[in-house]
Backbone as numpy.savetxt, mean C-alpha at the origin, in Angstrom:
# Nx Ny Nz CAx CAy CAz Cx Cy Cz
-17.91 9.34 -20.73 -17.18 8.40 -19.90 -17.76 8.41 -18.49
-18.08 7.24 -18.00 -18.67 7.12 -16.67 -17.61 7.35 -15.61
-18.02 7.98 -14.51 -17.09 8.28 -13.44 -17.20 7.23 -12.34
-16.05 6.65 -11.96 -16.01 5.61 -10.93 -15.20 6.09 -9.73
-15.51 5.53 -8.57 -14.75 5.84 -7.36 -13.44 5.06 -7.37
-12.40 5.65 -6.77 -11.11 4.98 -6.65 -11.23 3.80 -5.68
-10.47 2.77 -5.95 -10.53 1.55 -5.16 -10.23 1.81 -3.68
-9.27 2.67 -3.40 -8.93 2.92 -1.99 -9.98 3.77 -1.28
-10.82 4.47 -2.05 -11.89 5.26 -1.44 -13.07 4.40 -1.02
-13.27 3.26 -1.70 -14.44 2.43 -1.43 -14.08 1.02 -0.95
-12.80 0.77 -0.68 -12.36 -0.58 -0.35 -13.06 -1.14 0.89
-13.41 -0.29 1.83 -14.05 -0.76 3.06 -15.54 -1.00 2.89
-16.15 -0.44 1.85 -17.60 -0.54 1.69 -18.03 -1.31 0.45
-17.12 -1.56 -0.48 -17.52 -2.15 -1.76 -18.04 -3.57 -1.62
-17.56 -4.30 -0.63 -17.97 -5.70 -0.48 -18.66 -5.93 0.87
-19.52 -5.01 1.25 -20.36 -5.14 2.44 -19.59 -5.54 3.70
-18.50 -4.86 3.99 -17.79 -5.09 5.23 -16.86 -6.28 5.26
-16.54 -6.88 4.12 -15.61 -8.01 4.11 -14.15 -7.56 4.18
-13.91 -6.27 4.06 -12.56 -5.73 4.19 -12.56 -4.76 5.36
-11.54 -4.87 6.18 -11.40 -3.98 7.33 -9.99 -3.40 7.32
-9.82 -2.31 8.02 -8.52 -1.66 8.10 -7.95 -1.85 9.50
-6.74 -2.33 9.56 -6.06 -2.54 10.84 -4.93 -1.54 10.90
-4.93 -0.72 11.93 -3.86 0.27 12.04 -2.62 -0.37 12.64
-1.49 0.18 12.27 -0.23 -0.34 12.79 -0.07 0.07 14.25
0.63 -0.75 15.02 0.81 -0.41 16.44 1.66 0.84 16.61
1.38 1.59 17.67 2.10 2.83 17.93 3.24 2.64 18.92
3.54 1.42 19.28 4.58 1.16 20.28 5.95 1.64 19.80
6.32 1.28 18.57 7.64 1.66 18.06 7.82 3.18 18.00
6.88 3.96 17.45 7.08 5.41 17.47 7.19 5.99 18.88
6.40 5.47 19.83 6.47 5.97 21.20 7.83 5.65 21.82
8.30 4.43 21.62 9.61 4.04 22.15 10.71 4.89 21.55
10.65 5.13 20.25 11.67 5.97 19.60 11.63 7.41 20.13
10.44 7.95 20.32 10.35 9.31 20.87 10.95 9.39 22.27
10.60 8.43 23.12 11.14 8.43 24.48 12.65 8.24 24.49
13.14 7.29 23.68 14.58 7.04 23.60 15.31 8.28 23.10
14.76 8.92 22.08 15.38 10.12 21.52 15.45 11.25 22.53
14.37 11.43 23.31 14.35 12.47 24.33 15.39 12.18 25.41
15.48 10.92 25.84 16.45 10.54 26.88 17.88 10.75 26.38
18.18 10.32 25.17 19.54 10.48 24.61 19.87 11.96 24.47
18.94 12.76 23.95 19.19 14.20 23.80 19.37 14.86 25.15
18.59 14.44 26.16 18.72 15.00 27.50 20.11 14.72 28.07
20.58 13.48 27.93 21.93 13.16 28.42 22.98 13.95 27.66
22.72 14.23 26.39 23.66 15.04 25.61 23.75 16.47 26.12
22.66 17.00 26.63 22.67 18.38 27.13 23.19 18.47 28.57
23.16 17.38 29.33 23.58 17.44 30.73 25.01 16.97 30.94
25.67 16.47 29.91 27.04 15.97 30.04 27.98 17.14 30.30
28.76 17.10 31.41 29.60 18.22 31.82 31.07 17.84 31.95
31.53 16.89 31.17 32.93 16.50 31.24 33.79 17.49 30.45
35.07 17.52 30.73 35.99 18.42 30.03 36.06 18.03 28.55
36.13 16.73 28.28 36.19 16.27 26.90 34.79 15.92 26.38
33.77 16.36 27.07 32.41 15.97 26.75 31.75 16.79 25.66
32.42 17.83 25.17 31.78 18.65 24.15 31.43 17.84 22.90
32.36 17.05 22.44 32.11 16.24 21.25 31.07 15.16 21.54
31.20 14.52 22.69 30.26 13.47 23.07 28.86 14.04 23.29
28.78 15.18 23.98 27.46 15.77 24.23 26.81 16.23 22.92
27.59 16.78 22.02 27.04 17.18 20.71 26.55 15.97 19.93
27.35 14.90 19.98 26.97 13.67 19.27 25.68 13.09 19.86
25.59 13.03 21.19 24.37 12.52 21.83 23.16 13.38 21.51
23.34 14.69 21.48 22.24 15.59 21.16 21.75 15.36 19.73
22.67 15.25 18.78 22.29 15.03 17.38 21.62 13.66 17.22
22.20 12.62 17.82 21.61 11.28 17.72 20.21 11.27 18.34
20.05 11.93 19.49 18.74 12.01 20.14 17.72 12.71 19.26
18.12 13.80 18.63 17.20 14.53 17.76 16.82 13.71 16.52
17.78 12.96 15.98 17.49 12.10 14.83 16.48 11.02 15.22
16.66 10.44 16.40 15.72 9.41 16.87 14.33 10.00 17.10
14.26 11.21 17.66 12.97 11.87 17.88 12.28 12.14 16.54
13.03 12.66 15.57 12.45 12.94 14.25 11.96 11.65 13.59
12.71 10.56 13.75 12.27 9.27 13.21 10.97 8.81 13.86
10.86 8.96 15.16 9.63 8.60 15.87 8.44 9.44 15.41
8.65 10.74 15.26 7.58 11.62 14.78 7.16 11.23 13.36
8.15 10.93 12.52 7.85 10.52 11.14 7.02 9.24 11.12
7.36 8.28 11.97 6.59 7.04 12.03 5.16 7.29 12.50
4.97 8.25 13.39 3.61 8.61 13.82 2.82 9.18 12.65
3.44 10.06 11.89 2.75 10.74 10.80 2.48 9.79 9.64
3.47 8.98 9.29 3.38 8.15 8.09 2.71 6.81 8.36
2.42 6.51 9.59 1.89 5.18 9.90 0.64 4.90 9.08
0.76 3.94 8.21 -0.36 3.50 7.41 -0.84 2.18 7.98
-2.09 1.99 7.90 -2.63 0.71 8.33 -2.55 -0.29 7.19
-3.12 -1.42 7.41 -3.18 -2.42 6.36 -4.61 -2.92 6.25
-4.96 -3.35 5.06 -6.30 -3.87 4.83 -6.30 -5.37 5.05
-7.37 -5.86 5.69 -7.51 -7.29 5.97 -8.82 -7.80 5.38
-8.78 -9.03 4.88 -10.01 -9.71 4.47 -10.61 -10.26 5.76
-11.72 -9.71 6.17 -12.29 -10.01 7.49 -12.58 -11.50 7.71
-13.25 -12.22 6.78 -13.55 -13.63 7.05 -12.32 -14.51 7.25
-11.26 -14.28 6.49 -10.06 -15.13 6.61 -9.01 -14.53 7.54
-9.08 -13.23 7.77 -8.07 -12.57 8.59 -6.75 -12.34 7.86
-6.71 -12.60 6.57 -5.49 -12.44 5.78 -5.34 -11.00 5.29
-4.09 -10.56 5.22 -3.76 -9.21 4.78 -3.95 -9.10 3.27
-4.41 -7.94 2.81 -4.52 -7.65 1.38 -3.28 -6.88 0.95
-2.59 -7.42 -0.03 -1.37 -6.78 -0.54 -1.70 -6.07 -1.85
-1.19 -4.86 -1.99 -1.48 -4.05 -3.17 -0.49 -4.36 -4.29
-1.01 -4.56 -5.50 -0.20 -4.80 -6.69 -0.65 -3.84 -7.78
0.26 -3.50 -8.67 -0.09 -2.68 -9.82 0.54 -3.31 -11.05
-0.29 -3.58 -12.04 0.18 -4.17 -13.30 -0.05 -3.14 -14.39
1.00 -2.84 -15.14 0.87 -1.94 -16.28 0.60 -2.75 -17.53
-0.33 -2.28 -18.35 -0.72 -2.95 -19.59 -0.42 -2.00 -20.74
0.15 -2.55 -21.83 0.45 -1.74 -23.01 -0.84 -1.13 -23.55
-0.80 0.14 -23.97 -2.01 0.83 -24.43 -2.72 0.13 -25.59
-1.96 -0.51 -26.48 -2.60 -1.18 -27.62 -3.36 -2.44 -27.20
-3.19 -2.84 -25.94 -3.87 -4.03 -25.41 -5.17 -3.65 -24.67
-5.60 -2.42 -24.80 -6.76 -1.93 -24.07 -8.02 -2.75 -24.34
-8.29 -3.04 -25.60 -9.48 -3.81 -25.95 -9.43 -5.21 -25.35
-8.25 -5.85 -25.42 -8.10 -7.20 -24.85 -8.28 -7.16 -23.33
-7.77 -6.11 -22.70 -7.94 -5.98 -21.25 -9.42 -5.86 -20.90
-10.17 -5.07 -21.65 -11.60 -4.93 -21.39 -12.32 -6.27 -21.56
-11.89 -7.08 -22.55 -12.47 -8.40 -22.74 -12.17 -9.31 -21.54
-10.91 -9.29 -21.09 -10.52 -10.12 -19.95 -11.35 -9.74 -18.72
-11.52 -8.44 -18.49 -12.28 -7.98 -17.33 -13.76 -8.32 -17.45
-14.34 -8.17 -18.63 -15.77 -8.45 -18.77 -16.05 -9.96 -18.73
-15.11 -10.78 -19.28 -15.29 -12.24 -19.27 -14.81 -12.89 -17.98
-14.11 -12.13 -17.13 -13.52 -12.63 -15.88 -12.55 -13.79 -16.13
-11.79 -13.68 -17.22 -10.77 -14.68 -17.56 -9.40 -14.10 -17.21
-9.17 -13.94 -15.91 -7.97 -13.24 -15.44 -6.68 -14.00 -15.71
-6.77 -15.30 -15.95 -5.57 -16.06 -16.29 -4.98 -15.57 -17.62
-5.77 -14.91 -18.46 -5.28 -14.39 -19.75 -4.51 -13.08 -19.59
-4.47 -12.52 -18.39 -3.70 -11.29 -18.17 -2.22 -11.48 -18.48
-1.72 -12.68 -18.24 -0.30 -12.95 -18.51 0.04 -12.83 -19.99
-0.96 -13.06 -20.86 -0.70 -12.99 -22.30 -0.67 -11.55 -22.80
-1.13 -10.60 -22.00 -1.08 -9.20 -22.40 0.31 -8.64 -22.16
0.75 -7.78 -23.06 2.08 -7.17 -22.91 2.07 -6.23 -21.71
3.05 -6.42 -20.81 3.11 -5.65 -19.57 4.43 -4.90 -19.49
4.47 -3.66 -20.00 5.70 -2.87 -19.90 5.91 -2.39 -18.46
7.08 -1.79 -18.21 7.37 -1.29 -16.86 6.52 -0.08 -16.50
6.11 0.70 -17.50 5.24 1.85 -17.29 4.30 1.97 -18.46
3.12 2.48 -18.21 2.13 2.65 -19.25 1.04 3.58 -18.72
0.20 4.08 -19.62 -0.91 4.91 -19.16 -2.13 4.06 -18.79
-2.02 2.75 -18.96 -3.10 1.82 -18.65 -2.60 0.85 -17.57
-3.36 0.69 -16.51 -2.89 -0.19 -15.42 -4.06 -0.84 -14.71
-3.72 -1.87 -13.95 -4.67 -2.54 -13.06 -4.15 -2.38 -11.64
-5.01 -1.94 -10.75 -4.65 -1.88 -9.33 -5.38 -3.03 -8.65
-4.61 -3.85 -7.94 -5.16 -5.09 -7.37 -4.81 -5.17 -5.89
-5.79 -5.51 -5.08 -5.57 -5.85 -3.68 -5.86 -7.33 -3.56
-4.83 -8.12 -3.25 -4.92 -9.58 -3.25 -4.60 -10.11 -1.86
-5.43 -11.02 -1.35 -5.19 -11.58 -0.02 -3.99 -12.52 -0.07
-3.37 -12.71 1.08 -2.17 -13.55 1.16 -2.44 -14.99 0.77
-3.67 -15.46 1.00 -4.01 -16.84 0.65 -4.58 -16.97 -0.76
-4.63 -15.86 -1.50 -5.10 -15.82 -2.89 -6.55 -16.26 -3.05
-7.34 -16.11 -2.01 -8.74 -16.50 -2.06 -9.68 -15.31 -2.24
-9.13 -14.10 -2.19 -9.95 -12.91 -2.28 -9.15 -11.81 -2.95
-9.79 -11.05 -3.82 -9.10 -9.96 -4.50 -10.09 -8.87 -4.89
-9.58 -7.65 -4.94 -10.31 -6.50 -5.47 -9.44 -5.91 -6.57
-10.04 -5.52 -7.69 -9.25 -4.92 -8.75 -10.02 -3.84 -9.46
-9.24 -2.97 -10.12 -9.82 -1.87 -10.87 -8.84 -1.44 -11.95
-9.38 -1.18 -13.14 -8.56 -0.67 -14.24 -8.47 0.85 -14.12
-7.28 1.36 -14.42 -7.02 2.80 -14.35 -6.37 3.26 -15.64
-6.62 4.51 -15.99 -5.95 5.11 -17.14 -5.33 6.42 -16.69
-4.08 6.64 -17.07 -3.39 7.87 -16.69 -3.83 8.98 -17.63
-4.48 9.96 -17.06 -4.86 11.17 -17.80 -4.19 12.30 -17.04
-3.32 13.06 -17.71 -2.51 14.01 -16.95 -3.32 14.76 -15.92
-3.04 14.67 -14.77 -1.86 14.33 -14.02 -2.14 13.28 -12.96
-3.05 12.39 -13.24 -3.35 11.34 -12.27 -4.00 10.15 -12.96
-4.02 9.03 -12.24 -4.72 7.84 -12.72 -6.22 8.03 -12.49
-7.01 7.68 -13.49 -8.47 7.82 -13.40 -9.08 6.43 -13.58
-9.98 6.01 -12.67 -10.61 4.69 -12.80 -11.46 4.61 -14.07
-11.31 3.50 -14.80 -12.11 3.28 -16.00 -13.11 2.14 -15.81
-13.05 1.47 -14.66 -14.01 0.42 -14.33 -14.41 0.57 -12.87
-15.54 -0.01 -12.49 -15.84 -0.06 -11.05 -14.91 -1.06 -10.38
-14.92 -1.09 -9.07 -14.12 -2.06 -8.33 -14.75 -3.44 -8.53
-13.92 -4.40 -8.90 -14.38 -5.77 -9.17 -13.93 -6.65 -8.01
-14.86 -7.43 -7.45 -14.57 -8.33 -6.34 -14.42 -9.75 -6.89
-13.33 -10.42 -6.50 -13.07 -11.79 -6.95 -12.89 -12.69 -5.73
-13.44 -13.90 -5.83 -13.30 -14.87 -4.74 -12.95 -16.23 -5.32
-12.36 -17.07 -4.49 -12.12 -18.47 -4.83 -11.25 -18.66 -6.06
-11.74 -19.47 -7.00 -10.97 -19.84 -8.19 -10.64 -18.61 -9.05
-11.57 -17.67 -9.14 -11.34 -16.46 -9.92 -10.20 -15.64 -9.31
-10.18 -15.54 -7.98 -9.11 -14.81 -7.30 -7.77 -15.52 -7.47
-7.78 -16.85 -7.46 -6.53 -17.61 -7.67 -6.01 -17.40 -9.09
-6.91 -17.33 -10.08 -6.49 -17.07 -11.46 -5.87 -15.69 -11.56
-6.44 -14.72 -10.88 -5.88 -13.37 -10.85 -4.52 -13.38 -10.16
-4.38 -14.14 -9.08 -3.11 -14.23 -8.37 -2.02 -14.82 -9.25
-2.37 -15.80 -10.07 -1.35 -16.39 -10.95 -0.88 -15.38 -12.00
-1.75 -14.45 -12.39 -1.35 -13.42 -13.33 -0.47 -12.35 -12.68
-0.68 -12.13 -11.38 0.09 -11.12 -10.66 1.49 -11.62 -10.35
1.60 -12.86 -9.95 2.91 -13.41 -9.53 3.71 -13.94 -10.66
């Protein structure tokens, strides 16, 4: 069995720079961190007689906001863009019934992606297609995967689709 690279490992290089990664803005995490610190600070400086409950509440709320801001910093994922059109690539995953494996290979080799709809698509399977499709349906990247315990393993190279072929793939996804 030939070994292929995962689509997300080669997405930026597979089509000679036609895909770029745009990172999400850091404004929201910074604002949340600052807001959380300010709220927690006011919670610690409140000196009213009945302020114990209020100061505790402000301290907890401030810490929750700070933790949310830190989480957004850590988890911030970028998004992939089709460079020529500027459209975002959205990730899709289609599961294909295992007994449809031969038909799936035929569809992929013949590039007749409109026939994907005729394949049985259960909610989960050990056979799947991972697809990155542009918002305008003019560009797509796809790869077939097979689940071999304990991860999905690529069974095809990354396939690049443009124009009418990408629209046919989009109709199968939606």
